[in-house]
Amino acid sequence: MQLTDPIADLLTRIRNAHLARHKEVSIPKSRLKEEILRILKEEGFINDYVVEERELKVFLKYYNGQPVIKGLQKISKPSRRIYVKAKEIPIVRNGLGIAILSTPKGIMEGRQARKENIGGELICEVW
């Protein structure tokens, strides 16, 4: 099955799994999704993820029974891409959240891209 927006599908699957209080969720595999999950793991929003042959298994993180991820928002869409310069990268929820960007140097978290003075396509925000 071909998806028109695989990143929106990734975010929706994580959001729905959290609402249903699942411990893990399976997502069709792609390198872009793998990079986004790597950033979510580094920033402490998910416990871990496992790369299998055709899918990614994401182990969700909870604190006192509540999901660590309070919100996920897709910013750039296939119909309307949003590009930002390094100085325009948003600070999500006063620094409690993260912005994920696609830059010429790969997928990066907003603080890292700002530090390296690189702009790019604003993919999503997580808090």
mmCIF file of C-alpha atoms in Angstrom:
data_model
loop_
_atom_site.group_PDB
_atom_site.id
_atom_site.type_symbol
_atom_site.label_atom_id
_atom_site.label_comp_id
_atom_site.label_asym_id
_atom_site.label_seq_id
_atom_site.Cartn_x
_atom_site.Cartn_y
_atom_site.Cartn_z
ATOM 1 C CA MET A 1 0.000 0.000 0.000
ATOM 2 C CA GLN A 2 1.451 3.336 -1.067
ATOM 3 C CA LEU A 3 0.901 6.261 1.307
ATOM 4 C CA THR A 4 0.806 9.869 0.131
ATOM 5 C CA ASP A 5 2.218 11.153 3.432
ATOM 6 C CA PRO A 6 4.191 8.485 5.315
ATOM 7 C CA ILE A 7 5.356 10.913 8.044
ATOM 8 C CA ALA A 8 1.771 11.862 8.902
ATOM 9 C CA ASP A 9 1.025 8.127 9.069
ATOM 10 C CA LEU A 10 3.956 7.621 11.496
ATOM 11 C CA LEU A 11 2.762 10.436 13.769
ATOM 12 C CA THR A 12 -0.854 9.242 13.656
ATOM 13 C CA ARG A 13 0.107 5.662 14.539
ATOM 14 C CA ILE A 14 2.125 6.873 17.534
ATOM 15 C CA ARG A 15 -0.692 9.223 18.638
ATOM 16 C CA ASN A 16 -3.331 6.468 18.337
ATOM 17 C CA ALA A 17 -1.162 3.903 20.159
ATOM 18 C CA HIS A 18 -0.704 6.354 23.040
ATOM 19 C CA LEU A 19 -4.452 6.986 23.222
ATOM 20 C CA ALA A 20 -5.045 3.223 23.382
ATOM 21 C CA ARG A 21 -2.230 2.859 25.981
ATOM 22 C CA HIS A 22 -0.289 0.335 23.867
ATOM 23 C CA LYS A 23 3.290 -0.502 24.857
ATOM 24 C CA GLU A 24 4.459 -0.804 21.251
ATOM 25 C CA VAL A 25 3.350 -0.005 17.710
ATOM 26 C CA SER A 26 4.469 -1.308 14.292
ATOM 27 C CA ILE A 27 5.126 1.081 11.428
ATOM 28 C CA PRO A 28 6.120 0.347 7.802
ATOM 29 C CA LYS A 29 9.874 0.788 7.398
ATOM 30 C CA SER A 30 11.632 3.696 5.675
ATOM 31 C CA ARG A 31 14.923 5.504 6.277
ATOM 32 C CA LEU A 32 13.186 8.835 6.925
ATOM 33 C CA LYS A 33 10.933 7.320 9.598
ATOM 34 C CA GLU A 34 13.952 5.587 11.122
ATOM 35 C CA GLU A 35 15.776 8.936 11.428
ATOM 36 C CA ILE A 36 12.740 10.605 13.029
ATOM 37 C CA LEU A 37 12.491 7.736 15.537
ATOM 38 C CA ARG A 38 16.233 8.064 16.268
ATOM 39 C CA ILE A 39 15.678 11.718 17.219
ATOM 40 C CA LEU A 40 12.621 10.854 19.340
ATOM 41 C CA LYS A 41 14.695 8.239 21.204
ATOM 42 C CA GLU A 42 17.657 10.614 21.715
ATOM 43 C CA GLU A 43 15.330 13.293 23.099
ATOM 44 C CA GLY A 44 13.615 10.805 25.447
ATOM 45 C CA PHE A 45 10.145 10.741 23.866
ATOM 46 C CA ILE A 46 10.181 6.965 23.182
ATOM 47 C CA ASN A 47 11.896 4.077 24.971
ATOM 48 C CA ASP A 48 13.368 2.411 21.884
ATOM 49 C CA TYR A 49 12.689 1.213 18.372
ATOM 50 C CA VAL A 50 13.712 -1.967 16.558
ATOM 51 C CA VAL A 51 14.382 -2.193 12.831
ATOM 52 C CA GLU A 52 12.933 -5.376 11.376
ATOM 53 C CA GLU A 53 12.851 -6.590 7.781
ATOM 54 C CA ARG A 54 9.736 -4.709 6.653
ATOM 55 C CA GLU A 55 8.688 -2.680 9.684
ATOM 56 C CA LEU A 56 9.825 -0.572 12.606
ATOM 57 C CA LYS A 57 8.659 -1.573 16.059
ATOM 58 C CA VAL A 58 8.379 1.445 18.368
ATOM 59 C CA PHE A 59 8.323 0.969 22.155
ATOM 60 C CA LEU A 60 6.345 3.841 23.644
ATOM 61 C CA LYS A 61 7.278 5.621 26.855
ATOM 62 C CA TYR A 62 4.947 6.398 29.760
ATOM 63 C CA TYR A 63 5.527 8.282 33.007
ATOM 64 C CA ASN A 64 3.136 7.617 35.924
ATOM 65 C CA GLY A 65 0.708 6.011 33.486
ATOM 66 C CA GLN A 66 0.628 9.075 31.190
ATOM 67 C CA PRO A 67 2.233 9.194 27.726
ATOM 68 C CA VAL A 68 5.497 11.150 27.574
ATOM 69 C CA ILE A 69 4.448 12.518 24.167
ATOM 70 C CA LYS A 70 1.665 15.016 24.839
ATOM 71 C CA GLY A 71 1.330 16.153 21.238
ATOM 72 C CA LEU A 72 2.566 15.582 17.697
ATOM 73 C CA GLN A 73 1.951 18.060 14.917
ATOM 74 C CA LYS A 74 2.869 17.677 11.252
ATOM 75 C CA ILE A 75 3.972 21.066 9.917
ATOM 76 C CA SER A 76 5.139 20.533 6.336
ATOM 77 C CA LYS A 77 2.672 18.651 4.141
ATOM 78 C CA PRO A 78 2.979 17.247 0.606
ATOM 79 C CA SER A 79 0.662 19.998 -0.643
ATOM 80 C CA ARG A 80 2.460 22.802 1.237
ATOM 81 C CA ARG A 81 6.096 22.534 2.220
ATOM 82 C CA ILE A 82 7.312 24.823 4.998
ATOM 83 C CA TYR A 83 10.970 25.873 4.830
ATOM 84 C CA VAL A 84 12.715 27.848 7.567
ATOM 85 C CA LYS A 85 16.077 29.555 7.915
ATOM 86 C CA ALA A 86 18.285 28.728 10.900
ATOM 87 C CA LYS A 87 17.164 31.840 12.808
ATOM 88 C CA GLU A 88 13.467 31.070 12.091
ATOM 89 C CA ILE A 89 13.457 27.551 13.586
ATOM 90 C CA PRO A 90 10.658 27.589 16.183
ATOM 91 C CA ILE A 91 11.212 26.940 19.881
ATOM 92 C CA VAL A 92 8.449 24.453 20.679
ATOM 93 C CA ARG A 93 6.531 24.950 23.956
ATOM 94 C CA ASN A 94 9.237 27.205 25.469
ATOM 95 C CA GLY A 95 11.887 24.507 24.999
ATOM 96 C CA LEU A 96 9.840 21.582 26.358
ATOM 97 C CA GLY A 97 9.226 20.249 22.851
ATOM 98 C CA ILE A 98 11.318 19.680 19.757
ATOM 99 C CA ALA A 99 11.138 20.612 16.090
ATOM 100 C CA ILE A 100 12.354 18.052 13.549
ATOM 101 C CA LEU A 101 13.825 19.346 10.282
ATOM 102 C CA SER A 102 15.054 17.872 7.034
ATOM 103 C CA THR A 103 18.302 19.704 6.253
ATOM 104 C CA PRO A 104 21.028 19.298 3.638
ATOM 105 C CA LYS A 105 23.009 17.464 6.363
ATOM 106 C CA GLY A 106 20.151 15.036 7.099
ATOM 107 C CA ILE A 107 17.283 14.889 9.579
ATOM 108 C CA MET A 108 18.029 17.059 12.643
ATOM 109 C CA GLU A 109 16.456 18.344 15.805
ATOM 110 C CA GLY A 110 15.800 22.099 15.859
ATOM 111 C CA ARG A 111 18.397 23.037 18.508
ATOM 112 C CA GLN A 112 21.139 21.156 16.667
ATOM 113 C CA ALA A 113 20.218 22.774 13.325
ATOM 114 C CA ARG A 114 20.167 26.223 14.965
ATOM 115 C CA LYS A 115 23.573 25.532 16.550
ATOM 116 C CA GLU A 116 25.038 24.485 13.168
ATOM 117 C CA ASN A 117 23.282 27.451 11.479
ATOM 118 C CA ILE A 118 21.372 25.231 9.005
ATOM 119 C CA GLY A 119 17.815 25.728 7.833
ATOM 120 C CA GLY A 120 15.570 23.262 6.033
ATOM 121 C CA GLU A 121 12.106 21.820 5.731
ATOM 122 C CA LEU A 122 10.204 21.849 9.027
ATOM 123 C CA ILE A 123 8.752 18.324 9.238
ATOM 124 C CA CYS A 124 7.001 18.225 12.609
ATOM 125 C CA GLU A 125 6.872 19.367 16.211
ATOM 126 C CA VAL A 126 6.730 17.044 19.222
ATOM 127 C CA TRP A 127 6.027 17.991 22.833
#
